[in-house]
Short mmCIF file of C-alpha atoms in Angstrom, two decimals:
data_model
loop_
_atom_site.label_atom_id
_atom_site.label_comp_id
_atom_site.label_asym_id
_atom_site.label_seq_id
_atom_site.Cartn_x
_atom_site.Cartn_y
_atom_site.Cartn_z
CA MET B 1 -1.35 1.62 -29.43
CA LEU B 2 -3.04 -0.53 -26.79
CA ASN B 3 -6.80 -0.28 -26.49
CA ARG B 4 -8.46 1.69 -23.68
CA ALA B 5 -9.20 -1.36 -21.54
CA GLU B 6 -5.58 -2.55 -21.67
CA LEU B 7 -4.22 0.89 -20.82
CA LYS B 8 -6.57 1.22 -17.86
CA ASN B 9 -5.82 -2.29 -16.61
CA ARG B 10 -2.10 -1.55 -16.68
CA ALA B 11 -2.74 1.71 -14.84
CA LYS B 12 -4.67 -0.15 -12.14
CA SER B 13 -1.79 -2.59 -11.76
CA VAL B 14 0.65 0.31 -11.32
CA LEU B 15 -1.53 1.91 -8.65
CA LYS B 16 -1.77 -1.26 -6.55
CA GLY B 17 0.10 -0.55 -3.34
CA LYS B 18 1.07 2.91 -4.58
CA TYR B 19 -2.30 4.62 -4.85
CA TRP B 20 -2.05 6.85 -1.77
CA MET B 21 1.43 8.03 -2.67
CA CYS B 22 0.26 8.83 -6.21
CA MET B 23 -2.79 10.65 -4.89
CA ALA B 24 -0.63 12.71 -2.50
CA VAL B 25 1.75 13.67 -5.35
CA SER B 26 -1.13 14.65 -7.68
CA ALA B 27 -2.80 16.64 -4.89
CA LEU B 28 0.47 18.44 -4.15
CA VAL B 29 0.96 19.30 -7.83
CA GLY B 30 -2.65 20.50 -8.05
CA VAL B 31 -2.32 22.74 -4.99
CA LEU B 32 0.99 24.24 -6.09
CA SER B 33 -0.09 24.80 -9.70
CA GLN B 34 -3.69 25.90 -9.18
CA ALA B 35 -4.18 27.25 -5.67
CA VAL B 36 -0.95 29.21 -5.22
CA PRO B 37 -1.38 31.47 -8.30
CA GLN B 38 -4.91 32.33 -7.15
CA ILE B 39 -3.83 33.58 -3.72
CA SER B 40 -2.54 36.94 -4.97
CA LEU B 41 -5.61 37.47 -7.13
CA GLN B 42 -8.10 36.39 -4.46
CA PHE B 43 -6.60 38.25 -1.52
CA GLY B 44 -5.04 41.21 -3.33
CA LYS B 45 -7.31 44.23 -3.25
CA ILE B 46 -7.67 47.22 -5.54
CA GLY B 47 -9.87 50.05 -4.30
CA GLY B 48 -11.53 47.77 -1.74
CA TYR B 49 -12.29 45.07 -4.30
CA ARG B 50 -10.54 41.74 -4.86
CA VAL B 51 -8.40 41.62 -8.00
CA THR B 52 -10.48 38.76 -9.41
CA GLU B 53 -13.66 40.83 -8.96
CA ALA B 54 -12.04 43.88 -10.54
CA LEU B 55 -11.00 41.84 -13.57
CA GLN B 56 -14.60 40.69 -14.06
CA ARG B 57 -16.02 44.23 -13.83
CA PRO B 58 -14.41 46.64 -16.35
CA GLU B 59 -15.99 49.69 -14.68
CA LEU B 60 -13.95 48.96 -11.54
CA LEU B 61 -10.75 48.92 -13.59
CA VAL B 62 -11.63 52.25 -15.17
CA SER B 63 -12.38 53.90 -11.82
CA ALA B 64 -9.30 52.35 -10.15
CA GLY B 65 -6.87 54.68 -11.90
CA ILE B 66 -3.47 54.19 -13.52
CA PRO B 67 -1.51 53.12 -10.37
CA ALA B 68 -4.05 50.37 -9.63
CA LEU B 69 -3.94 49.17 -13.23
CA ILE B 70 -0.15 48.97 -13.04
CA ILE B 71 -0.42 46.86 -9.86
CA ILE B 72 -2.92 44.52 -11.53
CA LEU B 73 -0.70 44.17 -14.59
CA PHE B 74 2.28 43.41 -12.36
CA MET B 75 0.33 40.71 -10.49
CA LEU B 76 -0.81 39.13 -13.75
CA LEU B 77 2.76 39.11 -15.11
CA LEU B 78 3.96 37.61 -11.84
CA ASN B 79 1.41 34.81 -12.14
CA LEU B 80 2.45 34.27 -15.77
CA ALA B 81 6.10 33.99 -14.74
CA PHE B 82 5.11 31.58 -11.96
CA SER B 83 3.30 29.42 -14.52
CA ILE B 84 6.23 29.44 -16.99
CA PHE B 85 9.07 28.83 -14.55
CA PHE B 86 7.34 26.69 -11.95
CA VAL B 87 3.97 25.19 -12.90
CA THR B 88 4.77 23.74 -16.35
CA PRO B 89 8.10 22.19 -15.22
CA LEU B 90 6.27 20.81 -12.16
CA VAL B 91 3.82 19.01 -14.49
CA VAL B 92 6.84 17.50 -16.26
CA GLY B 93 8.05 16.35 -12.85
CA GLN B 94 4.66 14.71 -12.27
CA ALA B 95 4.97 12.93 -15.63
CA GLY B 96 8.39 11.69 -14.56
CA PHE B 97 6.99 10.47 -11.24
CA TYR B 98 4.27 8.39 -12.93
CA THR B 99 6.74 7.05 -15.50
CA LYS B 100 8.99 5.84 -12.68
CA ALA B 101 5.93 4.49 -10.80
CA ALA B 102 5.18 2.30 -13.81
CA SER B 103 8.50 0.55 -13.20
CA GLY B 104 7.87 0.18 -9.46
CA HIS B 105 9.72 3.23 -8.16
CA THR B 106 7.73 5.88 -6.27
CA ASP B 107 9.47 8.86 -4.69
CA TYR B 108 7.60 12.16 -4.30
CA LYS B 109 10.90 14.01 -4.74
CA GLU B 110 10.78 13.00 -8.39
CA ILE B 111 8.38 15.87 -9.17
CA PHE B 112 11.06 18.38 -8.09
CA ASN B 113 14.01 16.75 -9.90
CA VAL B 114 13.40 18.87 -12.98
CA PHE B 115 14.32 21.97 -10.97
CA LYS B 116 17.61 20.42 -9.85
CA ASN B 117 18.50 19.29 -13.37
CA GLU B 118 21.07 21.36 -15.25
CA HIS B 119 18.75 21.23 -18.26
CA TYR B 120 15.93 22.97 -16.38
CA MET B 121 15.98 26.01 -18.70
CA ASN B 122 15.75 23.72 -21.73
CA VAL B 123 12.55 22.25 -20.24
CA VAL B 124 11.17 25.73 -19.58
CA LYS B 125 12.06 26.85 -23.12
CA THR B 126 10.44 23.83 -24.77
CA LEU B 127 7.22 24.16 -22.80
CA PHE B 128 7.08 27.90 -23.40
CA ILE B 129 7.44 27.46 -27.17
CA ARG B 130 4.81 24.71 -27.14
CA ASP B 131 2.32 26.87 -25.22
CA LEU B 132 3.14 29.94 -27.32
CA LYS B 133 2.45 28.04 -30.55
CA LEU B 134 -0.87 26.81 -29.16
CA PHE B 135 -1.75 30.32 -27.99
CA LEU B 136 -0.98 31.86 -31.41
CA LEU B 137 -3.01 29.11 -33.08
CA SER B 138 -5.92 29.89 -30.73
CA LEU B 139 -5.81 33.51 -31.91
CA ILE B 140 -6.11 32.34 -35.50
CA CYS B 141 -9.03 30.15 -34.50
CA ILE B 142 -10.82 33.19 -33.10
CA ILE B 143 -11.16 34.67 -36.62
CA PRO B 144 -14.01 32.32 -37.68
CA MET B 145 -15.78 33.17 -34.42
CA LEU B 146 -15.51 36.90 -35.12
CA VAL B 147 -16.80 36.37 -38.68
CA SER B 148 -19.70 34.27 -37.46
CA THR B 149 -20.56 36.85 -34.78
CA ALA B 150 -20.65 39.58 -37.42
CA LEU B 151 -22.92 37.47 -39.64
CA CYS B 152 -25.24 36.75 -36.73
CA SER B 153 -25.55 40.44 -35.93
CA VAL B 154 -26.75 40.96 -39.49
CA ASN B 155 -29.21 38.12 -40.00
CA GLY B 156 -29.55 36.64 -36.52
CA ASN B 157 -28.66 33.14 -37.72
CA PHE B 158 -27.02 31.63 -34.65
CA VAL B 159 -26.56 28.29 -36.39
CA ILE B 160 -23.73 29.91 -38.36
CA LEU B 161 -22.16 31.04 -35.10
CA VAL B 162 -22.22 27.52 -33.69
CA TYR B 163 -20.79 25.88 -36.82
CA LEU B 164 -18.01 28.38 -37.51
CA SER B 165 -17.03 28.52 -33.84
CA PHE B 166 -16.79 24.74 -33.75
CA PHE B 167 -14.70 24.50 -36.92
CA GLY B 168 -12.50 27.34 -35.71
CA LEU B 169 -11.52 25.35 -32.64
CA ILE B 170 -10.65 22.14 -34.50
CA PRO B 171 -7.09 23.10 -35.61
CA MET B 172 -6.15 24.17 -32.06
CA ILE B 173 -7.58 20.99 -30.51
CA MET B 174 -5.78 18.79 -33.05
CA LYS B 175 -2.46 20.54 -32.48
CA SER B 176 -2.84 20.35 -28.70
CA TYR B 177 -3.26 16.58 -29.00
CA SER B 178 -0.24 16.40 -31.30
CA TYR B 179 1.81 17.94 -28.47
CA TYR B 180 0.10 15.87 -25.78
CA LEU B 181 3.11 13.69 -24.90
CA THR B 182 5.58 16.59 -24.59
CA ASP B 183 5.66 16.41 -20.77
CA TRP B 184 6.56 12.71 -20.71
CA ILE B 185 9.18 13.09 -23.42
CA LEU B 186 10.88 15.88 -21.47
CA ALA B 187 10.67 13.87 -18.26
CA ASP B 188 12.43 10.99 -20.03
CA ASN B 189 14.96 13.17 -21.85
CA PRO B 190 15.35 16.76 -20.50
CA THR B 191 18.28 17.37 -22.87
CA ILE B 192 16.19 17.06 -26.04
CA ASN B 193 15.84 20.35 -27.95
CA TRP B 194 12.41 21.87 -28.41
CA LYS B 195 12.10 21.10 -32.14
CA ALA B 196 12.95 17.44 -31.68
CA CYS B 197 10.68 17.17 -28.65
CA LEU B 198 7.62 18.61 -30.39
CA SER B 199 8.33 16.61 -33.54
CA GLN B 200 8.66 13.41 -31.52
CA SER B 201 5.33 14.08 -29.79
CA GLU B 202 3.66 14.72 -33.14
CA GLU B 203 5.14 11.51 -34.55
CA MET B 204 4.05 9.43 -31.55
CA MET B 205 0.54 10.91 -31.59
CA SER B 206 0.12 10.52 -35.34
CA GLY B 207 -2.93 8.39 -36.03
CA CYS B 208 -4.07 8.18 -32.42
CA ARG B 209 -5.20 11.72 -31.55
CA PHE B 210 -8.87 10.82 -31.78
CA GLU B 211 -8.34 7.63 -29.76
CA THR B 212 -6.59 9.71 -27.08
CA PHE B 213 -9.50 12.15 -27.08
CA VAL B 214 -11.92 9.26 -26.57
CA LEU B 215 -9.66 7.83 -23.85
CA LYS B 216 -9.76 11.11 -21.93
CA LEU B 217 -13.50 11.36 -22.55
CA SER B 218 -13.96 7.94 -20.93
CA PHE B 219 -13.00 9.51 -17.59
CA LEU B 220 -15.79 12.08 -17.81
CA GLY B 221 -18.12 10.09 -15.57
CA TRP B 222 -15.48 9.87 -12.83
CA ILE B 223 -14.70 13.58 -13.16
CA LEU B 224 -18.39 14.54 -12.91
CA LEU B 225 -18.76 12.31 -9.86
CA GLY B 226 -15.77 14.00 -8.28
CA THR B 227 -17.24 17.42 -9.06
CA LEU B 228 -20.52 16.49 -7.38
CA LEU B 229 -18.53 15.74 -4.22
CA CYS B 230 -17.65 19.44 -3.89
CA GLY B 231 -14.72 18.92 -6.26
CA ILE B 232 -12.78 16.95 -3.64
CA GLY B 233 -13.60 13.65 -5.33
CA ALA B 234 -11.57 14.70 -8.38
CA ILE B 235 -8.41 14.35 -6.29
CA PHE B 236 -9.07 10.62 -5.92
CA VAL B 237 -9.61 10.15 -9.67
CA THR B 238 -6.49 12.05 -10.81
CA PRO B 239 -3.98 9.22 -10.09
CA TYR B 240 -6.04 6.81 -12.21
CA ILE B 241 -6.13 9.29 -15.10
CA GLN B 242 -2.43 10.18 -14.84
CA ALA B 243 -1.39 6.52 -14.62
CA THR B 244 -3.49 5.66 -17.68
CA MET B 245 -2.07 8.52 -19.77
CA THR B 246 1.43 7.45 -18.72
CA GLN B 247 0.65 3.97 -20.03
CA LEU B 248 -0.37 5.61 -23.30
CA TYR B 249 3.05 7.28 -23.49
CA LEU B 250 4.93 4.08 -22.63
CA SER B 251 2.88 2.16 -25.20
CA LYS B 252 3.69 4.67 -27.97
CA LYS B 253 7.32 4.80 -26.87
CA ASN B 254 7.65 1.01 -27.13
CA GLU B 255 6.01 1.10 -30.55
CA ASN B 256 8.59 3.63 -31.74
CA ILE B 257 11.46 1.51 -30.41
CA GLU B 258 10.09 -1.58 -32.15
CA ASN B 259 9.63 0.32 -35.42
CA GLU B 260 13.22 1.63 -35.23
CA LEU B 261 14.56 -1.89 -34.62
CA ILE B 262 12.60 -3.25 -37.58
CA SER B 263 13.92 -0.42 -39.78
CA GLU B 264 17.51 -1.16 -38.72
CA MET B 265 17.05 -4.87 -39.42
CA ASN B 266 15.73 -4.09 -42.90
#
């Protein structure tokens, strides 16, 4: 794996002459994946209250009645379906766009190619299984938190709460980094089955999960700066981050190809 400086330098080279196109694509993906699902929750009203407000105040849900609860459940399921069948494949399309950009080709239509592909449902299935596995693992990680909360209620030792909560999150974080390259792998090969895709991501990320965490952490300053600018500044940083993470994928991919060639020669 290349070091952080090399990955970032390669990303900067990719963005030369293509930055504004990359920023427009990342902004479009962000709007479609983040803003659109919030519209129904922000503007939908239950008993005179916005759905988002009702979800934050349990007493409003209780007083809303069964019909209102059914409407809220339907809206939440609709947003979940939107995420499964549109948002996650769209992120794969974005990964494909940045992979092509690394070779000099930039076409915003690339982010929608996954929907035109005959293997679209395979992409949806793979991402759903990945996210489901991470979700189930997160439920397991909650157990130490519940235990620590119970202990704190007995003796008031909040240090236990902090430690057990932290260690409870570690398995989920590690697994999420093992699956980190799933989007790029699917963008490169949408025909790959879900087991092979997740296994390939785990293999490629083996031994470099912590380095990837540090790499992402190195963008924290830029992200905070973007947040200070009313969040708008984050839009300008996203292409740099996406291009760098794409270089990580290409670096690991080339390593795998080289290792396979060496194995065949031996």
